[in-house]
Amino acid sequence: MTTNETIAKTAAASESGTEVFIPLNKLKKSPRNARKTPHSGAIIEAYAASIAAKGILQNLVVEPELDGEGAETGFYFVSIGEGRRLAQLLRVKRKQIKKTEPIRCVVDTVNDAHEISLDENITREDMHPADQSEAFRELHEERGWGAEEIAARFGITAHVVRQRLRLGAVSPKLMQVYRDGDLTLDQLMAFAITDDHARQEQVFESLTYNREPYIIRRELTRTHVAANDRRAVFIGAEAYMEAGGAILRDLFTEDRGGFYEDAALLDRLVIEKLQGISESVRQAEGWKWADVHIDYPHAHGLRRTYPQPVDLSDEDKAAYATASDEFNRLTEEWDSAEELPNDIDQRFGKLEAEIERIDALRHAFDPDIVSRGGVFVVLSHDGAARIERGFIRAEDEPAGPEAETRSDGEGYAVNDDGEIIEAGISSDSDGGSDEDAEDDGKPLSDLLIRDLTAHRTLGLRLVLGEQPDIALIAVTHALAAQTFYQGAEAHCLEIRPTSVYLAGHADGIEDTAAGKALADRHAEWAADIPHDVADLWGFIAALDHASVMALFAHCASLTVNAVKQPWERKPRAHETADRLATAVNLDMTAHWRPTVRSYLGRITKAHILDAVCEAVSDEAADRLSDLKKQPMAAAAEQLLAGTGWLPAILRTEQPAMSVEQQDEAADASLVDVSELDTKSAHPGTPEETEAFNVAAE
């Protein structure tokens, strides 16, 4: 049909109910259309794609435009089908059709245009997602259409098509449960993470009242490894798949890369890669052995040594001086520059690397330790290899003299096992009476030694309590001897420091900035203290007071335990921990921040919204309220970043101000009226007077 024929037929047909073809440029938006909110660009694109593939399947409903005298103008208002009209105009813009393209319409001059427009938008029901899934699967299997082709023909994204096709992986039993309304679409999509229908049904039967999608996914992937797991990060998807591993991907969530199905294969690949690194370290540094573990073997039971200070060679000293001088010169020269040129910035980087390299040479392991000791190569929390050096196995400990003793000047000695023996006599005495000792010619009996040393202990207790400076050294010695020397009974104070293994309570805590700072501080002290525990007292006694206090504080800090266990009832201990936090002015914002992994992904949506509301604003929380759990947690992490917000359990109560401190604060806040200008000192309006009074208060 030609354009002229179409126009002629249109002009002859204004009777209601007549089907006519009207040129696109003769169609207008109806002013009586009930839909006032414009169609989205996405839906117009979808209409255009569908029409291009299949034509207009549903007629437009129109009414003639009338002029002021009631005569038809030749144009028509679109009562139903405005979206399809806009889609055709989009196709004209893209030069897919002409602006005079005939559009099949039905003329309706009987019904109210506003009412039928409203009716079309209200009296409708979207196709059930289960039906969509089956229909798309038929197109895919019977016609061989891929997700992109199906998407193009129906004006939706290929991702949506893949999601609907993925629903075909759900057990028919669960699909029927969904049709019956006993499962939500989000729950059904969670089941689609695996193709194992038996496993899906097993998990469904085991679910109780809580059917959150994340719980369903967790149960279905319990034996799998998430792609953000440290093992997966260490190996990488490519190497894992080359070794024959499969990755399960979830089209319905941001799963950070899916789930690695073969955990045993992944563990084997991790061990093999760590073994390669450990062998390289062992050969390069000369260690006797190197062991690999995925997790750090805290129960290894081995003595650990640390690098000791060594003198730099003349060559290294000269290189250090040269690098330092140039670094200082450049710093002074470019101190006021807002931005460094690339060559200067690169030069700074090289100088810093050189200074750090030479600084690392200031401490080194004794060659004898290296020849007898070994290293552990483990997998850190962030998916990188972690190398721990300086461990000595029992069989590699140096063998001392057969009868090595240390006399204490009181007629008896202590052997290496800590047993009390008489000088020159074996330790197999039967502990007989004082008279037996005199008859045998022994210096003193064991019973008498015990009696006398008890009196000596009493004297030490009395005198030590009168000399706090020496008491500090003695306590520091007792703590340090047990902190840095494994199994060394070199202290006479019965103070037993215990240190809870925090990594057993919070995964990855050792790899945080605070964990690394504590480990570095410990390593610095370990490098400074003497190799032999017998020299420890002299080392501590020779320190200045500030250094003794620093060592004491470090050893004491390792014994802090403020972990709350669900089965423990220690309210007084936790109250003391709170007071300690206040006393040291603990600011957890320097050591912790709320992330999806550390906090937000592990609490309810209500708690997330409360945090955002408190830290940011009610409006920000409202904007997140319609999101699902994972997107909400991710968005909240971005909003909370930099706000310094902390959960209540991590907040430190501010110390109460004394009366004197309150008086000083009040004095500091007083306003010096003499410094105010005339207008401020003598406000005129009532509003100004009120503002002035508030400020003065």
XYZ file of C-alpha atoms in Angstrom:
697
model
C 0.000 0.000 0.000
C 1.395 3.385 -1.038
C 1.501 6.413 1.207
C -1.200 8.172 -0.837
C -3.475 5.139 -0.615
C -2.899 5.019 3.137
C -3.782 8.676 3.539
C -6.879 8.269 1.382
C -8.037 5.286 3.404
C -7.350 7.150 6.629
C -9.311 10.183 5.527
C -12.288 8.007 4.715
C -12.303 6.242 8.040
C -13.110 8.066 11.240
C -15.815 5.712 12.372
C -15.142 4.211 15.812
C -13.754 0.670 15.771
C -12.289 1.009 12.273
C -8.765 -0.418 11.759
C -6.721 2.014 9.660
C -3.122 2.640 8.638
C -1.981 6.135 9.585
C 1.380 7.691 8.610
C 3.679 8.002 11.626
C 4.051 11.770 11.136
C 0.263 12.132 11.480
C 0.253 10.664 15.011
C 0.535 12.878 18.102
C 0.771 12.319 21.828
C -2.669 12.566 23.393
C -3.073 15.359 25.968
C -5.518 13.040 27.764
C -2.999 10.207 28.231
C -3.096 9.083 31.895
C 0.663 8.390 31.914
C 2.317 11.707 32.750
C 5.736 10.312 33.648
C 7.731 9.926 30.413
C 8.726 6.497 29.206
C 12.271 5.566 30.134
C 14.938 5.354 27.465
C 15.378 1.659 28.205
C 11.736 0.784 27.517
C 11.737 2.808 24.271
C 14.852 0.879 23.206
C 13.088 -2.368 24.084
C 9.998 -1.428 22.053
C 12.172 -0.456 19.083
C 14.076 -3.748 19.178
C 10.873 -5.782 19.406
C 9.167 -3.875 16.560
C 12.259 -4.204 14.363
C 12.205 -7.979 14.833
C 8.477 -8.712 14.725
C 6.616 -5.547 13.782
C 3.934 -3.884 15.902
C 1.995 -6.762 17.453
C -0.626 -4.633 19.212
C -2.592 -1.895 17.442
C -2.372 1.678 18.586
C -5.701 3.192 19.687
C -6.283 6.726 18.409
C -8.898 9.463 18.192
C -9.089 12.175 15.492
C -7.744 15.635 16.301
C -10.479 18.273 15.894
C -10.036 21.962 15.213
C -11.907 24.786 16.912
C -14.958 24.207 14.758
C -15.046 20.429 15.416
C -13.652 19.426 12.042
C -10.958 16.741 11.734
C -7.449 18.100 11.088
C -6.037 14.911 9.564
C -3.922 14.234 12.672
C -4.661 11.665 15.389
C -4.018 11.558 19.126
C -2.581 8.255 20.418
C -4.694 7.197 23.406
C -3.028 3.769 23.761
C 0.440 2.959 22.427
C 2.472 6.131 23.046
C 5.536 4.025 23.832
C 5.301 2.251 20.488
C 4.902 5.616 18.703
C 8.092 6.898 20.383
C 9.888 3.673 19.463
C 9.002 4.187 15.796
C 10.211 7.801 15.962
C 13.497 6.455 17.361
C 13.723 4.131 14.365
C 13.112 7.114 12.064
C 15.969 8.960 13.754
C 18.197 5.956 13.108
C 17.034 5.924 9.463
C 15.548 2.453 9.807
C 12.132 3.630 8.535
C 10.657 6.767 6.971
C 8.640 9.321 8.917
C 5.603 8.447 6.776
C 5.746 4.754 7.802
C 2.112 3.419 7.956
C 1.132 2.484 11.500
C -1.809 0.149 12.099
C -4.300 1.835 14.410
C -7.840 1.416 15.706
C -10.011 4.543 15.844
C -11.950 4.907 19.099
C -14.324 7.847 19.372
C -16.748 6.177 21.791
C -14.656 5.479 24.920
C -13.122 8.232 27.007
C -9.492 8.573 25.933
C -8.234 9.240 29.469
C -10.056 6.226 30.888
C -8.872 3.701 28.301
C -5.328 5.047 28.660
C -5.538 4.450 32.400
C -7.132 1.032 31.862
C -4.292 -0.141 29.624
C -1.672 0.714 32.239
C -3.542 -0.764 35.210
C -5.416 -3.802 33.931
C -2.398 -5.899 33.022
C -0.133 -8.554 34.511
C 3.499 -9.182 33.678
C 4.482 -12.611 32.472
C 5.558 -14.925 35.266
C 9.381 -15.250 35.412
C 9.046 -19.036 35.375
C 7.120 -18.804 32.094
C 9.747 -16.407 30.732
C 12.437 -18.882 31.654
C 10.745 -21.764 29.873
C 9.910 -19.650 26.810
C 13.487 -18.356 26.459
C 14.828 -21.874 26.932
C 12.624 -23.132 24.095
C 13.938 -20.396 21.788
C 17.461 -21.254 22.823
C 17.123 -25.025 22.389
C 14.724 -25.263 19.442
C 15.854 -22.307 17.338
C 19.453 -22.136 18.485
C 19.260 -18.483 19.481
C 21.858 -17.193 21.882
C 21.245 -14.753 24.715
C 22.289 -11.771 22.578
C 19.898 -12.649 19.742
C 16.980 -13.271 22.099
C 17.728 -10.009 23.873
C 17.812 -8.088 20.591
C 14.432 -9.462 19.535
C 12.728 -8.608 22.821
C 14.448 -5.367 23.691
C 16.054 -6.555 26.928
C 19.646 -7.038 27.961
C 21.510 -10.248 27.282
C 22.243 -10.455 31.022
C 18.520 -10.660 31.798
C 18.123 -13.417 29.205
C 21.041 -15.339 30.727
C 19.436 -14.991 34.150
C 16.130 -16.365 32.884
C 17.909 -19.204 31.075
C 19.831 -19.903 34.264
C 16.550 -20.450 36.095
C 16.252 -23.566 33.948
C 18.924 -25.074 36.208
C 16.452 -25.117 39.086
C 14.772 -28.379 40.009
C 11.239 -28.718 38.506
C 10.029 -29.417 42.035
C 11.345 -26.086 43.292
C 10.055 -24.332 40.176
C 6.570 -25.568 41.037
C 7.013 -24.395 44.623
C 7.866 -20.983 43.175
C 4.776 -21.018 40.932
C 2.673 -21.850 43.992
C 4.025 -18.771 45.739
C 6.034 -20.548 48.458
C 9.359 -19.240 47.133
C 10.291 -15.734 46.042
C 12.162 -14.995 42.843
C 15.267 -14.015 44.839
C 15.173 -17.350 46.651
C 14.686 -19.244 43.395
C 17.634 -17.428 41.820
C 19.772 -18.432 44.798
C 19.033 -22.107 44.080
C 20.134 -21.613 40.456
C 23.765 -21.301 41.532
C 24.159 -25.054 40.997
C 22.759 -27.545 38.467
C 22.525 -30.342 41.061
C 18.777 -30.805 41.498
C 19.210 -33.333 44.307
C 21.406 -30.906 46.237
C 18.921 -28.083 45.638
C 16.048 -30.143 46.985
C 18.123 -31.315 49.944
C 18.931 -27.738 50.927
C 15.306 -26.696 50.429
C 14.092 -29.445 52.765
C 16.677 -28.459 55.388
C 15.689 -24.795 55.437
C 13.755 -23.597 58.455
C 11.908 -20.307 58.781
C 14.942 -18.375 57.532
C 15.119 -18.636 53.733
C 17.306 -15.632 53.008
C 18.954 -15.988 49.557
C 22.448 -15.638 51.042
C 21.758 -18.582 53.366
C 20.623 -20.708 50.411
C 23.761 -19.817 48.458
C 25.948 -20.477 51.487
C 24.483 -23.941 51.970
C 24.759 -24.817 48.263
C 28.406 -23.689 48.093
C 29.524 -24.938 51.500
C 32.131 -27.246 49.932
C 33.214 -24.613 47.395
C 35.772 -21.830 47.704
C 34.787 -18.226 47.024
C 36.829 -16.396 44.405
C 37.904 -13.795 46.974
C 39.321 -16.494 49.259
C 43.065 -16.045 49.836
C 43.802 -19.407 48.184
C 41.929 -18.426 45.031
C 43.622 -15.024 44.970
C 47.062 -16.643 45.383
C 46.558 -19.117 42.516
C 44.307 -17.117 40.192
C 41.439 -18.308 38.016
C 43.579 -18.960 34.941
C 46.065 -21.298 36.654
C 43.266 -23.089 38.488
C 41.280 -23.724 35.306
C 44.415 -24.831 33.422
C 44.861 -27.484 36.124
C 41.365 -28.797 35.397
C 39.365 -26.860 37.976
C 35.875 -25.515 37.338
C 34.442 -22.223 38.545
C 30.778 -21.908 39.433
C 29.460 -18.454 38.591
C 26.281 -16.865 39.895
C 24.491 -14.650 37.370
C 22.217 -13.192 40.011
C 24.719 -11.697 42.463
C 28.013 -9.876 42.577
C 29.879 -13.017 43.623
C 33.372 -11.518 43.060
C 34.211 -14.066 40.414
C 32.223 -17.130 41.425
C 33.119 -20.215 43.440
C 35.973 -22.677 42.916
C 34.364 -26.121 42.958
C 37.454 -28.273 43.647
C 38.826 -27.190 47.026
C 41.276 -30.125 47.162
C 42.800 -29.149 43.799
C 43.081 -25.542 44.929
C 44.855 -26.561 48.156
C 47.281 -28.723 46.179
C 48.087 -25.855 43.827
C 48.666 -23.538 46.791
C 51.061 -25.994 48.461
C 52.968 -26.529 45.215
C 53.366 -22.795 44.630
C 54.438 -22.198 48.229
C 56.959 -25.015 47.931
C 58.507 -23.320 44.924
C 58.817 -20.059 46.847
C 60.212 -21.791 49.923
C 62.890 -23.575 47.919
C 63.957 -20.318 46.318
C 64.224 -18.650 49.736
C 66.111 -21.599 51.227
C 68.686 -21.691 48.456
C 69.108 -17.923 48.245
C 69.527 -17.393 51.998
C 71.139 -20.696 53.014
C 68.607 -22.000 55.529
C 68.803 -25.679 56.497
C 65.106 -26.299 55.912
C 61.913 -24.644 54.730
C 58.385 -25.845 55.497
C 55.192 -24.705 53.796
C 51.718 -24.431 55.310
C 48.524 -22.784 54.174
C 47.916 -21.586 57.742
C 50.672 -20.477 60.077
C 51.551 -23.452 62.374
C 51.194 -21.721 65.733
C 51.722 -25.006 67.584
C 55.116 -25.659 65.991
C 56.861 -25.704 69.401
C 60.148 -24.442 67.972
C 62.466 -21.837 69.402
C 62.569 -18.730 67.290
C 65.539 -16.467 66.825
C 65.642 -12.986 65.379
C 68.211 -11.053 63.345
C 70.832 -9.231 65.425
C 72.438 -5.805 64.830
C 75.513 -5.949 62.605
C 77.932 -3.310 61.406
C 77.647 -2.104 57.850
C 80.579 -2.517 55.524
C 82.538 0.581 54.565
C 81.060 0.358 51.090
C 77.486 0.238 52.434
C 78.185 3.103 54.852
C 79.450 5.253 51.995
C 76.482 4.340 49.804
C 74.067 5.121 52.642
C 75.679 8.500 53.287
C 75.565 9.386 49.586
C 71.915 8.386 49.209
C 70.907 10.203 52.408
C 72.717 13.397 51.428
C 71.114 13.471 47.996
C 67.693 12.667 49.462
C 68.007 15.526 51.954
C 69.234 17.896 49.241
C 66.312 17.083 46.951
C 63.870 17.347 49.835
C 65.096 20.837 50.668
C 65.145 21.880 47.011
C 61.620 20.674 46.222
C 60.018 21.211 49.616
C 57.761 24.036 48.443
C 56.726 22.407 45.148
C 53.070 21.375 44.912
C 53.810 18.629 42.405
C 57.100 16.927 41.573
C 58.292 16.408 37.976
C 58.304 12.767 36.916
C 62.106 12.482 36.837
C 62.455 13.978 40.335
C 59.682 11.756 41.680
C 61.372 8.688 40.213
C 64.689 9.782 41.701
C 63.095 10.063 45.134
C 61.750 6.528 44.728
C 65.151 5.106 43.834
C 66.831 6.874 46.765
C 64.197 5.619 49.196
C 64.639 2.069 47.900
C 68.417 2.305 48.299
C 68.146 3.650 51.853
C 65.679 0.898 52.782
C 67.975 -1.749 51.248
C 70.948 -0.632 53.296
C 68.859 -0.249 56.459
C 67.802 -3.880 56.069
C 71.488 -4.857 56.217
C 71.823 -3.441 59.732
C 70.222 -6.578 61.160
C 71.092 -10.092 60.060
C 70.817 -13.671 61.266
C 73.968 -15.262 62.611
C 75.391 -17.602 59.941
C 75.342 -20.423 62.513
C 71.610 -19.851 63.061
C 70.982 -19.902 59.320
C 72.918 -23.156 58.894
C 70.865 -24.851 61.653
C 67.531 -23.051 61.326
C 64.701 -22.810 58.907
C 61.760 -20.811 57.624
C 58.009 -21.232 57.384
C 56.383 -20.121 54.149
C 52.655 -19.666 54.665
C 49.728 -18.012 52.936
C 48.804 -14.633 54.341
C 45.287 -13.317 54.635
C 45.554 -11.157 51.510
C 46.601 -14.045 49.286
C 50.366 -13.408 49.244
C 53.223 -15.608 50.416
C 54.395 -14.804 53.959
C 57.913 -15.816 55.013
C 58.761 -16.290 58.707
C 62.461 -16.934 59.429
C 64.688 -18.094 62.263
C 63.157 -21.277 63.734
C 65.369 -23.935 65.382
C 64.295 -27.551 65.681
C 65.118 -29.467 68.857
C 67.613 -31.735 67.097
C 69.433 -28.696 65.752
C 69.876 -27.002 69.131
C 73.556 -26.646 70.102
C 74.757 -29.354 72.492
C 76.281 -27.895 75.679
C 78.836 -29.496 78.031
C 77.617 -32.622 79.787
C 77.736 -31.042 83.248
C 77.264 -27.373 82.480
C 76.110 -25.564 85.633
C 75.671 -22.014 86.881
C 76.532 -21.406 90.500
C 74.360 -19.062 92.493
C 76.967 -18.498 95.230
C 74.939 -20.305 97.918
C 76.553 -23.743 97.875
C 74.330 -25.237 95.154
C 73.894 -24.962 91.387
C 71.205 -25.257 88.734
C 71.685 -27.495 85.683
C 70.260 -26.807 82.214
C 67.043 -28.667 83.092
C 66.394 -26.361 86.018
C 67.104 -29.059 88.646
C 68.822 -28.094 91.905
C 72.035 -30.054 92.473
C 74.866 -29.838 94.974
C 78.202 -28.710 93.695
C 80.118 -31.688 92.363
C 77.353 -34.143 93.347
C 74.798 -35.799 91.064
C 71.157 -34.831 91.379
C 69.890 -38.284 92.355
C 69.966 -37.567 96.110
C 67.102 -39.074 98.050
C 66.586 -35.863 100.025
C 67.515 -37.429 103.398
C 67.614 -35.727 106.787
C 70.076 -33.109 108.011
C 71.869 -35.745 110.124
C 72.316 -38.029 107.118
C 73.881 -35.159 105.194
C 76.327 -34.524 108.049
C 77.258 -38.216 108.275
C 77.866 -38.472 104.544
C 79.928 -35.297 104.497
C 77.497 -33.421 102.299
C 77.613 -29.591 102.516
C 73.856 -29.215 103.103
C 70.820 -31.427 102.834
C 67.977 -30.780 100.409
C 65.588 -30.088 103.269
C 67.871 -27.481 104.745
C 68.409 -25.853 101.363
C 64.625 -25.599 100.976
C 64.306 -24.089 104.456
C 67.034 -21.525 103.954
C 65.899 -20.467 100.498
C 62.372 -19.999 101.841
C 63.766 -17.490 104.333
C 65.768 -15.860 101.540
C 62.606 -15.606 99.428
C 60.807 -13.905 102.308
C 63.660 -11.419 102.615
C 63.590 -10.708 98.882
C 59.845 -10.083 98.998
C 60.209 -7.640 101.875
C 63.123 -5.693 100.401
C 61.905 -5.703 96.797
C 58.629 -4.152 97.940
C 60.637 -1.199 99.257
C 62.534 -0.568 95.988
C 60.085 0.100 93.146
C 62.813 0.821 90.579
C 64.357 -2.626 91.056
C 60.882 -4.182 91.191
C 60.204 -2.716 87.761
C 63.395 -4.294 86.416
C 62.544 -7.647 88.033
C 58.991 -7.706 86.643
C 60.195 -6.603 83.209
C 62.848 -9.349 83.326
C 60.261 -11.991 84.234
C 57.959 -10.909 81.446
C 60.681 -10.572 78.823
C 62.290 -13.915 79.713
C 59.020 -15.699 79.011
C 58.080 -13.525 76.043
C 61.311 -13.841 74.060
C 62.928 -17.070 75.316
C 60.929 -20.229 74.853
C 61.100 -22.583 77.809
C 63.693 -20.476 79.613
C 63.112 -20.676 83.387
C 65.415 -17.738 84.023
C 63.087 -15.672 86.211
C 62.409 -15.933 89.929
C 59.136 -13.979 89.996
C 56.148 -16.279 89.665
C 54.495 -14.056 87.103
C 53.114 -16.008 84.160
C 52.123 -13.919 81.142
C 49.587 -15.544 78.826
C 48.681 -14.257 75.398
C 45.457 -15.207 73.625
C 45.868 -16.118 69.947
C 43.639 -13.455 68.378
C 43.732 -14.935 64.861
C 41.642 -17.781 66.229
C 38.866 -15.278 66.937
C 39.156 -12.899 63.964
C 40.349 -14.242 60.635
C 43.133 -12.163 59.091
C 43.653 -9.931 62.137
C 47.414 -10.525 62.033
C 47.589 -8.968 58.573
C 45.896 -5.720 59.546
C 47.901 -2.535 59.950
C 47.650 -2.842 63.737
C 48.715 -6.497 63.636
C 51.753 -5.701 61.517
C 52.694 -2.756 63.758
C 52.630 -4.999 66.837
C 54.684 -7.698 65.086
C 57.240 -5.103 63.983
C 57.562 -3.737 67.520
C 58.068 -7.242 68.869
C 60.684 -8.001 66.216
C 62.585 -4.785 67.042
C 62.833 -5.716 70.714
C 63.724 -9.314 69.806
C 66.594 -8.021 67.683
C 67.915 -5.871 70.559
C 67.763 -8.257 73.516
C 70.784 -10.537 74.112
C 70.976 -13.942 72.488
C 71.576 -15.690 75.838
C 68.857 -15.362 78.469
C 71.570 -15.290 81.135
C 72.534 -11.838 79.890
C 68.962 -10.513 79.968
C 69.111 -9.062 83.504
C 72.231 -7.072 82.766
C 70.701 -5.831 79.510
C 67.552 -4.556 81.239
C 69.410 -3.091 84.205
C 71.624 -1.095 81.819
C 68.666 0.460 80.001
C 67.553 3.974 80.821
C 64.253 4.320 82.659
C 62.258 5.200 79.544
C 63.533 2.101 77.705
C 62.755 -0.153 80.676
C 59.246 1.246 80.760
C 58.886 0.710 76.995
C 59.970 -2.943 77.242
C 57.746 -3.474 80.268
C 54.781 -1.924 78.450
C 55.360 -4.078 75.359
C 55.495 -7.325 77.338
C 52.468 -6.330 79.412
C 50.517 -5.358 76.293
C 50.800 -8.869 74.863
C 48.811 -10.229 77.805
C 45.727 -8.047 77.239
C 42.600 -10.115 76.626
C 39.374 -8.187 76.023
C 37.786 -10.817 73.754
C 34.153 -11.547 74.592
C 33.198 -15.197 74.265
C 29.494 -16.147 74.230
C 29.960 -18.766 76.960
C 32.097 -16.619 79.284
C 30.708 -14.583 82.137
C 33.397 -12.050 83.024
C 31.584 -8.725 83.423
C 34.210 -7.302 85.789
C 37.034 -8.149 83.389
C 35.261 -6.444 80.501
C 34.529 -3.407 82.665
C 38.248 -3.228 83.400
C 39.008 -3.494 79.682
C 36.705 -0.508 79.113
C 38.531 1.471 81.802
C 41.873 0.506 80.264
C 40.673 1.738 76.859
C 39.662 5.041 78.406
C 42.959 5.332 80.284
C 45.072 4.832 77.153
C 42.666 6.934 75.056
C 42.125 4.105 72.574
C 40.907 5.366 69.177
C 39.766 2.391 67.113
C 39.245 4.566 64.037
C 43.017 4.336 63.592
C 42.928 0.527 63.532
C 39.539 -0.513 62.110
C 36.957 0.655 59.613
C 33.567 -0.777 58.663
C 33.781 -2.750 55.421
C 31.588 -5.381 53.828
C 34.024 -8.073 54.937
C 34.737 -6.833 58.442
C 31.257 -5.771 59.518
C 28.592 -4.626 57.069
C 28.219 -7.971 55.299
C 27.704 -9.702 58.649
C 24.848 -7.638 60.104
C 21.193 -7.153 59.206
C 19.909 -4.543 56.776
C 18.326 -2.685 59.689
C 21.712 -2.378 61.410
C 23.301 -1.155 58.169
C 20.686 1.561 57.802
C 21.097 2.565 61.458
C 24.848 2.973 60.931
C 24.404 5.109 57.799
C 21.711 7.167 59.500
C 23.956 7.843 62.498
C 27.167 8.503 60.564
C 25.834 10.265 57.451
C 22.162 11.286 57.416
C 18.603 10.019 57.415
C 18.363 10.890 53.720
C 21.379 8.724 52.875
C 19.845 5.805 54.757
C 16.541 6.287 52.936
C 18.311 6.079 49.576
C 19.667 2.645 50.528
C 16.490 1.252 52.044
C 15.216 -0.407 48.849
C 18.498 -2.141 48.020
C 19.200 -5.798 48.598
C 21.625 -6.865 51.320
C 24.889 -7.079 49.351
C 24.440 -3.865 47.314
C 23.324 -2.093 50.476
C 26.427 -3.231 52.367
C 28.724 -2.175 49.501
C 27.079 1.248 49.231
C 27.215 1.717 52.998
C 30.946 0.958 52.987
C 31.499 3.856 50.605
C 29.276 6.203 52.615
C 30.904 5.342 55.954
C 34.461 5.671 54.640
C 36.176 8.595 56.307
C 33.352 9.313 58.746
C 35.092 7.699 61.714
C 31.941 5.759 62.562
C 32.369 2.787 64.902
C 29.978 0.181 66.308
C 29.152 0.839 69.941
C 31.297 -2.096 71.098
C 34.433 -0.469 69.603
C 33.853 3.016 71.000
C 35.942 4.336 73.866
C 34.239 6.235 76.641
C 35.806 9.611 77.245
C 37.362 10.083 80.696
C 35.254 11.967 83.189
C 36.469 15.507 83.867
C 37.432 16.446 87.387
C 35.979 19.519 89.061
C 39.205 21.420 88.403
C 39.207 20.432 84.733
C 35.571 21.486 84.369
C 36.386 24.884 85.916
C 39.336 25.323 83.535
C 37.152 24.433 80.531
C 34.509 26.887 81.662
C 37.090 29.652 82.038
C 38.465 28.939 78.582
C 35.003 29.227 77.025
C 34.177 32.626 78.524
C 33.664 35.384 75.947
C 35.721 38.537 76.325
C 32.986 41.063 75.692
C 35.516 43.865 75.394
C 36.846 42.259 72.211
C 33.432 42.283 70.512
C 32.574 45.082 68.099
C 29.849 47.565 68.949
C 27.149 45.793 66.964
C 27.919 42.437 68.577
C 28.178 43.870 72.080
C 24.866 45.695 71.796
C 22.505 43.602 69.693
C 19.414 45.481 68.696
C 16.762 43.015 67.595
C 15.319 40.312 69.883
C 16.778 37.703 67.546
C 20.237 39.243 67.909
C 19.830 39.402 71.688
C 18.912 35.705 71.851
C 21.821 34.734 69.616
C 24.207 36.752 71.771
C 22.973 35.094 74.959
C 23.367 31.635 73.462
C 26.902 32.418 72.339
C 27.804 33.798 75.757
C 26.514 30.685 77.428
